[in-house]
Each structure stands twice: as C-alpha cells, then as structure tokens.
Amino acid sequence: MSSELTSLGVSEARAGLAAGDFTSEELTRANLAAIEARRGLNIFITETPEIAIERARQSDARRAGGETIGPMDGVPIAVKDLFCTEDVLTTAASHILDGFTPPYESTISGNLRAAGAVMLGKTNMDEFAMGSANVTSHYGAVKNPWKLADGKDRVPGGSSGGSAAAVAANMASCAIGSDTGGSIRQPASFCGIVGMKPTYGRCSRWGMVAFASSLDQAGPMSKSVADAAIMLGAMAGHDDKDSTSADKPVPDFSAALGQDLKGLRVGIPAEYRMDGMAREIEDLWQQGTQWLKDAGAEPVEVSLKHTKYALPAYYIVAPAEASSNLARYDGVRYGLRVEGEDLTDMYEATRGQGFGAEVRRRVMIGTYVLSAGYYDAYYVKAQKVRTLILGEFQDAFEDVDVLLTPTTPYPAFAIGEKMDDPVQMYLNDVFTVPASLAGLPAISVPGGLSAEGLPLGLHLIAKPWDEQTLFRAAEVLERAAGFDATPPGAVG
Ligand code: GLN
C-alpha cells in the first residue's frame, strides 16, 4: 500500500483523499518513509517530518469536518531550499546561510500551504541556484535516481535538482522549483518529470532567495502536466510585496487540458538545431513535431537568429544581478560570520569562506561587467541583445502559437563530468535560456528515453500569459509520448 501511495501525483492523491481511500497522514507517512529509505541520494537538505505530520493531520481533520481549504489539501510537497519557510532552516545550499531560519514564509510556499499542501522538507539545489548539475551545493551533489548498468551516479540537473529527483524517486507528489535560466526545465528533463516556468511575474518572488531578479521565477515540478496546472493555479497571483508580480487574473489552467490542437500553429526554430547535438535529440524533436501534427497542429519553420547570443547575454546579465543581490551577505545580517581583524577583514573572510567557487566566480564576473570601464561594453550590450531576443520571439509569435524545441542537448551526465570548464556546464542551458531572457512561459515534458535509457525532455515555449496554450500542447505531447518509465529503484 505505502509504495503505491508514493507513486501518486497531485491529481491521483487528491482523488484518493476525496474518496477516502487513504488519509493525508497515511500518504505523508509513506512519503516520509520513502525519503528516509533513500537518504543516500542526498535529495533533501532539511526534512520536516513533524511539520508534515501536523499539517497532514490538520488536513484530515478539515476533510472529516466536510471542508477542504484548497486544491492542494493534504497533498505532500517538497520545497526547494531557495524559498524562505517560517521557522525552518533556509540555506539556498550555501554555507553563508548557515543557521538562517526566516521568521516569515515566501509567498509561493505560503500560497501552497494556504491551499492545503503538506511540506515534507527542503530540497537540495545548486548554491544560490547557480548551476546545471546540482554539484555546487554546500551540502554535496544530489544523485539522479535514474541509473544505468555502468553503475555511475548521474547528475539530476540543476539548479532544482533535489526537487526534480524527489518527484522522480517518488518521495513527494510534486515539488516547488525555481528557474532563472532553465533550473526547473533542465532537471525535469534529466529526471523524467514535468517542469514548468511560468511567465515572468506570474508567481511572486517575495521570500525567494534572489539570484537574478529580472529572470527568477518559481514554478511547478510534477509527475504530469495536469498536476503542474493544478499546482500553478495554487501558486500564482498578484502580490503587493513583489513589485514585479503582475496584477493579472489567474485563469483556470486545468480547463485548458483534454483538448486537441486543431488550428494550433507550432513554430520549429531552425537555430535550435545545434552543431554536435546528439542524433537521438534531433529524432525526439522530430517525433514531437509529428505528435503535435497528429493532434491537429500545423508545424511551421521559424527563424530565431539571435538564439546563439542568448547564452552569452545570460551569462552577463545573470552574474551582474547576482553580484548585486549577493552583496547583502556580509556576515552581519544573515547566517555565517567569520571574524576578522576589522570590519573589512570580517567581510572578506565571511564572503571568501561562505561562498563556494561557482558563486565567487559569478560575483567576480558580475562586478566586472558592471564596473565603470566595462559597463557599456558588456552589461549594456547584453541588455541590448536581450531586447533583440525578446523582439524576435514577439515576431515569431505573430505567426505561431507555441514553439517546440528539445529541453537539453544531451541526457543526464555522470557526476564529475563537465566540471573542468565552466562553459561546458553553461551549455546545458542553451535551449532554456532564451525563453528566460524574454520572460516567456515554457515547459519540459518527458518525451522518451535515450538509447542508453535516460530520460529526454521536449520543450514548449508560449506567448506571455498564455500558459493555457502551453499546458494544452504539453498534455498532447505527454499523452503521445506515454512516458511511464520510473527510475530503477524508485520507491513505489
Ligand atoms: N544553469 C543556469 C545557471 O547556472 C540556470 C540556473 C537557474 O535557472 N537558476 O545560471
């Protein structure tokens, strides 16, 4: 029974709870047991079993009284350790946030809680969400539950690697992730789950540890497209506490599901056909195009000429914003303090020891591109490129409703690979970063397995605020792909 429970996504969990097949406490305990059984994957930084049981019991009591409070009532979720959680350690996987226990709750985790969700714990991630492999965490690498016969541990992707692995390994019905340049979609692809980045401004950033504020967006990571739609409905909405959160009505995302794609125009951007891209990725992309066509959509070749400049522009804009956001970690206000001879010495010692190598690299790149002598040459130029990329997407969306691309250029790689050259690591995001720069909603859906047997994702990008069309097309891909593989050894 308990292993069947852990494999349930949000929709099935809700149905079972409503039918009285099991209680939230039973479901939650099954997930907690799964987390405990597979601690070796290093998926959680902090487990919160007491909170989980307490909230599950509250949900059961509500239900027994004939009342539920929202669409997530009684559903166990994992929370990326980037989201501040009241009285629960929040580290962003950084040493510099040692012992930081916020007295407040992020809007996103708070919205889910208000919708009845039961928090199981805080998931591991790349430090400050900087990375694509979950290897920069102060708490060590996360292991992808997907393994091959070679026995090598693979990365789960990053930066939301713990959240993706928790869902794939059947430790939670769904998880919260965040995406700055691909951190929801790329790990979703590597772990064989659904990961969705909403339109910038759809979800509040309040209480989310900031990386690059003009790019950061929270989003759902789930076992199905239908689950992502439910979860986003509970997360999204205007928030006075975040000036970039949009004052837009939140549509019923689930209403977009279960349709065909008659009349939908799907753009296939030629520039995403990268040199050296694995044949199997290209094949999957073509297969995806055919699946959409079979459902009534019309594929259209489109050109997005500036795509190749997206990654370099991102790796200027994101570090620039990060260097500014991370200035607040000074040994005075949060977490770690390493004493020094004087104030400056204390700052240097705290930041030198508190930040890991990748974070230090980004702070240095960021301060460099923002410095007086280089601001125009790098930062301003990158912002201009960003505007061109946005304009190009807008032009493409005059003609098409969604774009289809692969999520990643390759499947999950072994832990330790791509570590010598940061640029190799940055290339993970080549297909996800353009939508981030343009603030567009995008989703990764499992499309199939690589020749070796690792998950591969298909990626859809839609117009701003048109998450409905994104979900509608994604669900068609999901149905056609019929991806129901679970990682060997997943609990359930
Ligand atoms: N991998 C990208 C980076 O390292 C994106 C990370 C993210 O989306 N948070 O910046």
Coordinates of N, CA and C and ligand atoms in Angstrom, one line a residue, residues 80 128-132 158-159 178-184 211 216 314-315 318 358 362 426 429 433, ligand 1:
K80 N 11.9 23.6 -2.7 CA 13.4 23.9 -2.9 C 13.9 24.8 -1.8
F128 N 22.8 28.9 -4.3 CA 22.1 30.2 -4.8 C 21.5 29.9 -6.2
A129 N 21.2 28.7 -6.5 CA 20.6 28.3 -7.8 C 21.5 28.6 -9.0
M130 N 22.8 28.6 -8.7 CA 23.8 28.7 -9.8 C 24.4 27.4 -10.2
G131 N 23.9 26.9 -11.3 CA 24.4 25.6 -11.7 C 23.4 24.8 -12.5
S132 N 23.9 23.7 -13.1 CA 23.0 22.9 -14.0 C 23.2 21.4 -13.7
G158 N 20.2 20.8 -12.7 CA 20.2 21.9 -11.7 C 19.6 23.1 -12.3
S159 N 19.3 24.1 -11.4 CA 19.7 24.0 -10.0 C 18.6 23.3 -9.1
S178 N 12.6 26.6 -8.9 CA 12.8 28.0 -9.4 C 13.6 27.9 -10.7
D179 N 13.4 28.8 -11.6 CA 14.0 28.8 -12.9 C 14.5 30.2 -13.2
T180 N 15.8 30.4 -13.4 CA 16.4 31.6 -13.8 C 16.8 31.6 -15.2
G181 N 17.4 30.4 -15.6 CA 17.8 30.2 -17.0 C 17.5 28.8 -17.5
G182 N 16.8 28.0 -16.6 CA 16.5 26.7 -17.0 C 16.4 25.7 -15.9
S183 N 16.5 26.2 -14.7 CA 16.7 25.4 -13.5 C 15.5 24.6 -13.1
I184 N 14.3 24.8 -13.7 CA 13.2 23.9 -13.5 C 13.2 22.9 -14.7
F211 N 18.6 35.4 -6.9 CA 19.8 35.1 -7.7 C 19.8 36.3 -8.8
D216 N 14.4 35.4 -12.3 CA 14.0 34.4 -11.4 C 12.4 34.2 -11.4
Y314 N 23.0 36.0 -21.3 CA 22.5 35.5 -20.0 C 23.7 35.5 -19.0
Y315 N 24.8 35.0 -19.4 CA 26.0 34.9 -18.5 C 26.7 36.2 -18.2
A318 N 22.9 37.6 -15.8 CA 22.6 36.9 -14.5 C 23.7 37.1 -13.5
E358 N 31.8 28.5 -7.5 CA 30.9 29.0 -8.6 C 30.3 30.3 -8.3
R362 N 30.8 33.9 -10.2 CA 29.7 34.8 -10.7 C 29.8 36.2 -10.1
Y426 N 27.8 25.6 -18.7 CA 26.8 26.6 -19.0 C 26.0 26.2 -20.3
D429 N 22.2 25.0 -20.7 CA 21.0 25.8 -20.7 C 20.8 26.5 -22.1
V433 N 17.6 29.0 -21.9 CA 17.9 30.4 -21.5 C 17.1 31.5 -22.4
Ligands
GLN1 N1 22.1 26.8 -15.0 C1 21.9 28.2 -15.1 C2 22.8 28.9 -14.3 O1 23.7 28.3 -13.7 C3 20.5 28.5 -14.7 C4 20.2 28.4 -13.3 C5 18.9 28.7 -12.9 O2 17.9 28.7 -13.7 N2 18.7 29.0 -11.6 O3 22.8 30.1 -14.1

